[in-house]
Amino acid sequence: MLISFGCPVSGAWAEPETLASIARRAEELGYHGLWAFQRLLVGREQDLAPIYQSVLDPIVALTWAGAATSRIRLGVSVINLPYLAPALLAKQVSTLDRLTGGRFDLGLGTGWSGPEFVATNADPNPRGRRTEEYLAALRTLFVDEAPEFAGKFYRVPPSRMLPRPVQAGGPPILLGGSAEVALRRAGRLAAGWVSSSRASLAEIEAGARVVREAAAEAGKDPAAVRVVVRAVVQPGERDEAVPLSGSWADIRAGARRYAEAGATELFYEPNWDPRIGGPDADPAEAAGLGLEMLEALAPE
């Protein structure tokens, strides 16, 4: 199982130099990738966790991290596809992939925040059909010399979009979601599945099985399907119900359980710690705690 790390995009530690220094140090320590996430805004009446209150744009943040590094992969988990036209996202993604030498992984979801749907004039439904059309539009924009797509929800007129991504076929696309239909869609249409921060170990194991079964039914190699786990870490007191809690040694041992459950990549997510990703934390202390976690959980 590959070991990656959450990029400084939330709260107090999401500062330019911290982002660059964490990216460089993660590369030095041998982490496979850095992962960001998307949160556009928080509705005034929404009671959301501190980590959602102040969040950098993931594409811009990963571009900054990419400029500070040369090898480590860069991923987003996830961009909510209803918020952006396929052509706009394809241009951003192709640019990032080209500027970083083909190091980008694209996670896509359909979103859940009502205020964000309103602010982007977006409708996530019907989620399945919309996602399938979006993927088809992205792929023609990534690959074809004369991209063109006509669907119910999305259209790409006969056109040309250059430059293309470095990676053949475009960056690997992973899909989020927890319902069985979403898991099966990830196995059937995408390079794999990326879990939510709330998914339990048992849910990861069950989800990985469904994703791989759907891939096999679609004629794909189930062994090639990626299962990426966003792993919220709780350092300190050990909670036997939380695999990634306790001492750093406990957390490392807990990570191995995700590999046994079928994960191909796990990224430790420091942004979910309010001492790091909270907007009211001290920036220097937050950066120090993030660096401590990065050093302590580095790949062996």
Tab-separated table of C-alpha atoms in Angstrom:
chain	number	residue	atom	x	y	z
A	1	MET	CA	0.000	0.000	0.000
A	2	LEU	CA	1.318	3.436	-0.963
A	3	ILE	CA	1.542	6.067	1.776
A	4	SER	CA	0.652	9.698	1.039
A	5	PHE	CA	-0.157	12.824	3.032
A	6	GLY	CA	-2.750	15.569	3.180
A	7	CYS	CA	-1.632	18.864	1.663
A	8	PRO	CA	-1.840	22.045	3.818
A	9	VAL	CA	-5.053	23.505	2.436
A	10	SER	CA	-7.235	24.097	5.487
A	11	GLY	CA	-7.096	26.554	8.322
A	12	ALA	CA	-4.065	27.905	10.121
A	13	TRP	CA	-1.313	25.918	8.436
A	14	ALA	CA	-2.520	26.652	4.877
A	15	GLU	CA	0.137	29.321	4.348
A	16	PRO	CA	2.385	29.684	1.269
A	17	GLU	CA	5.693	28.730	2.883
A	18	THR	CA	4.165	25.923	4.946
A	19	LEU	CA	2.542	24.473	1.848
A	20	ALA	CA	5.824	24.566	-0.065
A	21	SER	CA	7.959	23.268	2.812
A	22	ILE	CA	5.597	20.399	3.655
A	23	ALA	CA	5.499	19.425	-0.028
A	24	ARG	CA	9.299	19.417	-0.273
A	25	ARG	CA	9.740	17.475	2.968
A	26	ALA	CA	7.094	14.916	1.987
A	27	GLU	CA	8.997	14.293	-1.233
A	28	GLU	CA	12.291	13.943	0.669
A	29	LEU	CA	10.718	11.428	3.061
A	30	GLY	CA	9.451	9.234	0.235
A	31	TYR	CA	5.717	9.864	0.417
A	32	HIS	CA	3.933	8.769	-2.733
A	33	GLY	CA	1.588	11.750	-3.018
A	34	LEU	CA	0.008	14.884	-1.581
A	35	TRP	CA	-3.784	15.208	-1.512
A	36	ALA	CA	-5.986	18.305	-1.314
A	37	PHE	CA	-9.768	18.675	-1.023
A	38	GLN	CA	-12.398	21.195	-2.137
A	39	ARG	CA	-14.684	23.421	-0.100
A	40	LEU	CA	-15.991	26.523	-1.855
A	41	LEU	CA	-17.881	28.202	0.953
A	42	VAL	CA	-19.876	27.584	4.119
A	43	GLY	CA	-23.461	28.731	4.427
A	44	ARG	CA	-24.132	31.098	7.301
A	45	GLU	CA	-26.580	28.628	8.852
A	46	GLN	CA	-24.423	25.537	8.261
A	47	ASP	CA	-22.808	23.942	11.307
A	48	LEU	CA	-19.724	22.417	9.683
A	49	ALA	CA	-16.452	21.237	11.207
A	50	PRO	CA	-13.625	23.744	11.699
A	51	ILE	CA	-11.618	22.296	8.826
A	52	TYR	CA	-14.258	23.489	6.350
A	53	GLN	CA	-14.205	27.126	7.468
A	54	SER	CA	-11.118	28.288	5.539
A	55	VAL	CA	-9.921	26.195	2.589
A	56	LEU	CA	-7.581	26.946	-0.312
A	57	ASP	CA	-8.634	26.087	-3.850
A	58	PRO	CA	-7.204	22.604	-4.483
A	59	ILE	CA	-6.028	23.123	-8.062
A	60	VAL	CA	-4.177	26.323	-7.185
A	61	ALA	CA	-2.734	24.819	-3.988
A	62	LEU	CA	-1.499	21.716	-5.810
A	63	THR	CA	0.067	23.875	-8.502
A	64	TRP	CA	1.991	25.688	-5.749
A	65	ALA	CA	3.045	22.351	-4.230
A	66	GLY	CA	3.989	21.044	-7.659
A	67	ALA	CA	6.257	24.018	-8.278
A	68	ALA	CA	8.132	23.234	-5.044
A	69	THR	CA	8.679	19.552	-5.924
A	70	SER	CA	9.714	17.350	-8.821
A	71	ARG	CA	8.566	13.758	-8.127
A	72	ILE	CA	5.747	13.460	-5.632
A	73	ARG	CA	2.268	12.909	-7.068
A	74	LEU	CA	-0.521	15.441	-6.513
A	75	GLY	CA	-4.161	14.522	-6.043
A	76	VAL	CA	-7.506	16.071	-5.177
A	77	SER	CA	-10.137	14.223	-3.182
A	78	VAL	CA	-12.529	15.414	-4.442
A	79	ILE	CA	-13.646	18.167	-6.827
A	80	ASN	CA	-17.425	18.296	-7.016
A	81	LEU	CA	-18.200	18.021	-10.697
A	82	PRO	CA	-21.564	19.842	-10.730
A	83	TYR	CA	-19.773	23.069	-9.777
A	84	LEU	CA	-17.632	23.280	-12.923
A	85	ALA	CA	-18.254	22.832	-16.644
A	86	PRO	CA	-16.202	19.920	-18.000
A	87	ALA	CA	-14.286	22.201	-20.375
A	88	LEU	CA	-13.191	24.505	-17.555
A	89	LEU	CA	-12.028	21.637	-15.348
A	90	ALA	CA	-10.323	19.943	-18.307
A	91	LYS	CA	-8.335	23.116	-18.998
A	92	GLN	CA	-7.288	23.481	-15.350
A	93	VAL	CA	-6.381	19.809	-15.005
A	94	SER	CA	-4.505	19.625	-18.298
A	95	THR	CA	-2.513	22.703	-17.324
A	96	LEU	CA	-1.637	21.336	-13.881
A	97	ASP	CA	-0.683	17.952	-15.316
A	98	ARG	CA	1.560	19.572	-17.913
A	99	LEU	CA	3.220	21.990	-15.489
A	100	THR	CA	4.027	19.150	-13.076
A	101	GLY	CA	5.242	16.657	-15.654
A	102	GLY	CA	2.255	14.311	-15.444
A	103	ARG	CA	1.904	13.957	-11.671
A	104	PHE	CA	-1.788	14.672	-11.128
A	105	ASP	CA	-4.650	12.408	-9.977
A	106	LEU	CA	-8.224	13.702	-10.278
A	107	GLY	CA	-10.833	12.684	-7.728
A	108	LEU	CA	-14.416	13.602	-8.566
A	109	GLY	CA	-17.597	13.666	-6.527
A	110	THR	CA	-21.102	15.028	-6.901
A	111	GLY	CA	-21.201	17.209	-3.778
A	112	TRP	CA	-23.473	17.469	-0.758
A	113	SER	CA	-23.559	21.138	0.326
A	114	GLY	CA	-26.790	22.992	-0.455
A	115	PRO	CA	-25.261	26.488	-0.270
A	116	GLU	CA	-22.515	25.471	-2.693
A	117	PHE	CA	-25.075	24.165	-5.181
A	118	VAL	CA	-26.895	27.493	-4.972
A	119	ALA	CA	-23.712	29.558	-5.287
A	120	THR	CA	-22.586	27.647	-8.395
A	121	ASN	CA	-26.071	27.362	-9.929
A	122	ALA	CA	-25.511	23.593	-9.884
A	123	ASP	CA	-27.773	20.557	-9.734
A	124	PRO	CA	-26.158	17.213	-8.813
A	125	ASN	CA	-29.109	15.103	-9.956
A	126	PRO	CA	-29.432	12.641	-11.499
A	127	ARG	CA	-26.022	11.814	-10.072
A	128	GLY	CA	-25.281	8.694	-12.073
A	129	ARG	CA	-26.199	9.982	-15.517
A	130	ARG	CA	-24.565	13.344	-14.845
A	131	THR	CA	-21.320	11.721	-13.711
A	132	GLU	CA	-21.182	9.420	-16.742
A	133	GLU	CA	-21.672	12.322	-19.133
A	134	TYR	CA	-19.086	14.409	-17.315
A	135	LEU	CA	-16.482	11.660	-17.606
A	136	ALA	CA	-17.208	11.238	-21.314
A	137	ALA	CA	-16.828	14.981	-21.888
A	138	LEU	CA	-13.558	15.102	-19.953
A	139	ARG	CA	-12.098	12.208	-21.878
A	140	THR	CA	-12.798	13.670	-25.295
A	141	LEU	CA	-11.232	16.943	-24.151
A	142	PHE	CA	-8.168	15.137	-22.779
A	143	VAL	CA	-7.618	12.805	-25.726
A	144	ASP	CA	-9.250	13.729	-29.003
A	145	GLU	CA	-7.735	16.011	-31.636
A	146	ALA	CA	-11.207	17.357	-32.355
A	147	PRO	CA	-13.154	17.051	-29.078
A	148	GLU	CA	-16.928	16.857	-29.387
A	149	PHE	CA	-19.663	15.650	-27.058
A	150	ALA	CA	-23.436	15.986	-26.966
A	151	GLY	CA	-25.345	14.792	-23.924
A	152	LYS	CA	-28.397	15.759	-21.945
A	153	PHE	CA	-26.460	17.714	-19.300
A	154	TYR	CA	-23.164	18.620	-20.968
A	155	ARG	CA	-22.092	19.613	-24.461
A	156	VAL	CA	-18.711	20.200	-26.070
A	157	PRO	CA	-18.975	21.721	-29.553
A	158	PRO	CA	-16.520	20.592	-32.235
A	159	SER	CA	-13.360	22.243	-30.980
A	160	ARG	CA	-9.703	21.938	-30.069
A	161	MET	CA	-8.203	22.089	-26.567
A	162	LEU	CA	-4.441	22.320	-26.293
A	163	PRO	CA	-2.117	21.573	-24.671
A	164	ARG	CA	-3.176	18.086	-23.727
A	165	PRO	CA	-2.222	16.500	-20.402
A	166	VAL	CA	1.151	14.770	-20.186
A	167	GLN	CA	-0.394	11.510	-18.994
A	168	ALA	CA	-1.762	9.407	-21.840
A	169	GLY	CA	-5.536	9.539	-21.743
A	170	GLY	CA	-5.450	12.315	-19.171
A	171	PRO	CA	-4.871	12.139	-15.425
A	172	PRO	CA	-6.287	9.044	-13.688
A	173	ILE	CA	-9.834	9.707	-12.491
A	174	LEU	CA	-11.082	8.313	-9.195
A	175	LEU	CA	-14.670	8.616	-8.061
A	176	GLY	CA	-15.990	9.213	-4.570
A	177	GLY	CA	-19.275	8.022	-3.087
A	178	SER	CA	-20.447	5.437	-0.613
A	179	ALA	CA	-23.703	4.063	-2.052
A	180	GLU	CA	-23.363	0.750	-3.862
A	181	VAL	CA	-24.355	2.303	-7.181
A	182	ALA	CA	-21.576	4.898	-6.788
A	183	LEU	CA	-19.031	2.224	-5.857
A	184	ARG	CA	-19.966	0.151	-8.867
A	185	ARG	CA	-19.679	3.215	-11.101
A	186	ALA	CA	-16.151	3.822	-9.794
A	187	GLY	CA	-15.144	0.269	-10.654
A	188	ARG	CA	-16.828	0.323	-14.033
A	189	LEU	CA	-15.855	3.763	-15.359
A	190	ALA	CA	-12.894	5.103	-13.378
A	191	ALA	CA	-9.392	4.161	-12.318
A	192	GLY	CA	-10.757	3.470	-8.865
A	193	TRP	CA	-12.419	4.804	-5.750
A	194	VAL	CA	-11.453	7.401	-3.162
A	195	SER	CA	-13.135	7.114	0.231
A	196	SER	CA	-14.655	9.835	2.368
A	197	SER	CA	-13.068	10.870	5.657
A	198	ARG	CA	-15.989	9.252	7.497
A	199	ALA	CA	-15.609	5.746	6.061
A	200	SER	CA	-14.886	3.062	8.644
A	201	LEU	CA	-12.420	0.233	8.143
A	202	ALA	CA	-15.312	-2.160	7.548
A	203	GLU	CA	-16.826	0.215	4.982
A	204	ILE	CA	-13.481	0.474	3.191
A	205	GLU	CA	-13.218	-3.305	2.998
A	206	ALA	CA	-16.777	-3.710	1.732
A	207	GLY	CA	-16.426	-0.804	-0.710
A	208	ALA	CA	-13.166	-2.129	-2.163
A	209	ARG	CA	-14.833	-5.472	-2.792
A	210	VAL	CA	-17.777	-3.889	-4.632
A	211	VAL	CA	-15.530	-1.635	-6.723
A	212	ARG	CA	-13.360	-4.549	-7.827
A	213	GLU	CA	-16.338	-6.772	-8.580
A	214	ALA	CA	-17.805	-4.065	-10.815
A	215	ALA	CA	-14.459	-3.619	-12.563
A	216	ALA	CA	-14.241	-7.338	-13.288
A	217	GLU	CA	-17.804	-7.384	-14.636
A	218	ALA	CA	-16.832	-4.533	-16.977
A	219	GLY	CA	-13.919	-6.541	-18.338
A	220	LYS	CA	-11.254	-4.651	-16.408
A	221	ASP	CA	-8.455	-6.113	-14.314
A	222	PRO	CA	-9.673	-5.842	-10.702
A	223	ALA	CA	-6.101	-5.989	-9.467
A	224	ALA	CA	-5.375	-2.726	-11.296
A	225	VAL	CA	-8.225	-0.849	-9.583
A	226	ARG	CA	-7.079	1.791	-7.109
A	227	VAL	CA	-8.648	2.206	-3.671
A	228	VAL	CA	-7.465	5.429	-2.037
A	229	VAL	CA	-8.272	6.013	1.639
A	230	ARG	CA	-8.494	9.454	3.196
A	231	ALA	CA	-7.305	8.562	6.686
A	232	VAL	CA	-8.155	10.884	9.560
A	233	VAL	CA	-5.517	10.543	12.277
A	234	GLN	CA	-6.181	10.890	16.024
A	235	PRO	CA	-2.803	11.016	17.783
A	236	GLY	CA	-2.774	10.745	21.574
A	237	GLU	CA	-5.125	8.503	23.514
A	238	ARG	CA	-5.726	5.121	21.914
A	239	ASP	CA	-9.314	4.289	20.884
A	240	GLU	CA	-9.623	0.663	19.810
A	241	ALA	CA	-12.581	1.583	17.609
A	242	VAL	CA	-10.383	4.014	15.635
A	243	PRO	CA	-7.516	2.214	13.854
A	244	LEU	CA	-5.522	5.414	13.315
A	245	SER	CA	-5.443	6.565	16.928
A	246	GLY	CA	-2.912	6.441	19.748
A	247	SER	CA	0.860	6.563	19.440
A	248	TRP	CA	2.616	6.925	16.116
A	249	ALA	CA	3.419	3.201	16.301
A	250	ASP	CA	-0.285	2.456	16.921
A	251	ILE	CA	-1.244	4.580	13.909
A	252	ARG	CA	1.287	2.836	11.664
A	253	ALA	CA	-0.084	-0.523	12.759
A	254	GLY	CA	-3.602	0.722	12.098
A	255	ALA	CA	-2.632	1.777	8.591
A	256	ARG	CA	-1.584	-1.787	7.825
A	257	ARG	CA	-5.125	-2.908	8.551
A	258	TYR	CA	-6.335	-0.762	5.643
A	259	ALA	CA	-3.893	-2.514	3.334
A	260	GLU	CA	-5.340	-5.830	4.483
A	261	ALA	CA	-8.825	-4.429	3.764
A	262	GLY	CA	-7.920	-3.787	0.123
A	263	ALA	CA	-6.594	-0.225	0.035
A	264	THR	CA	-3.891	0.499	-2.524
A	265	GLU	CA	-3.052	3.949	-1.141
A	266	LEU	CA	-3.661	5.707	2.162
A	267	PHE	CA	-3.092	9.360	2.825
A	268	TYR	CA	-2.804	10.585	6.376
A	269	GLU	CA	-5.071	13.627	6.688
A	270	PRO	CA	-3.721	16.277	9.099
A	271	ASN	CA	-6.226	18.914	7.973
A	272	TRP	CA	-8.936	17.179	10.027
A	273	ASP	CA	-7.037	17.900	13.265
A	274	PRO	CA	-8.476	21.231	14.521
A	275	ARG	CA	-5.078	22.097	16.023
A	276	ILE	CA	-3.739	22.075	12.450
A	277	GLY	CA	-6.634	22.719	10.077
A	278	GLY	CA	-8.742	24.868	12.385
A	279	PRO	CA	-8.973	28.522	11.282
A	280	ASP	CA	-8.279	29.848	14.794
A	281	ALA	CA	-5.180	27.741	15.506
A	282	ASP	CA	-1.786	29.386	15.784
A	283	PRO	CA	-0.146	29.134	12.317
A	284	ALA	CA	3.327	28.351	13.654
A	285	GLU	CA	2.078	25.717	16.080
A	286	ALA	CA	-0.184	24.226	13.407
A	287	ALA	CA	2.709	23.972	10.959
A	288	GLY	CA	4.863	22.368	13.645
A	289	LEU	CA	2.237	19.757	14.451
A	290	GLY	CA	1.732	19.005	10.778
A	291	LEU	CA	5.468	18.555	10.285
A	292	GLU	CA	5.650	16.308	13.352
A	293	MET	CA	2.953	14.062	11.894
A	294	LEU	CA	4.657	14.067	8.487
A	295	GLU	CA	7.978	12.988	10.004
A	296	ALA	CA	6.511	10.429	12.399
A	297	LEU	CA	4.400	8.608	9.807
A	298	ALA	CA	6.828	8.691	6.884
A	299	PRO	CA	6.894	5.557	4.703
A	300	GLU	CA	9.274	2.894	6.006
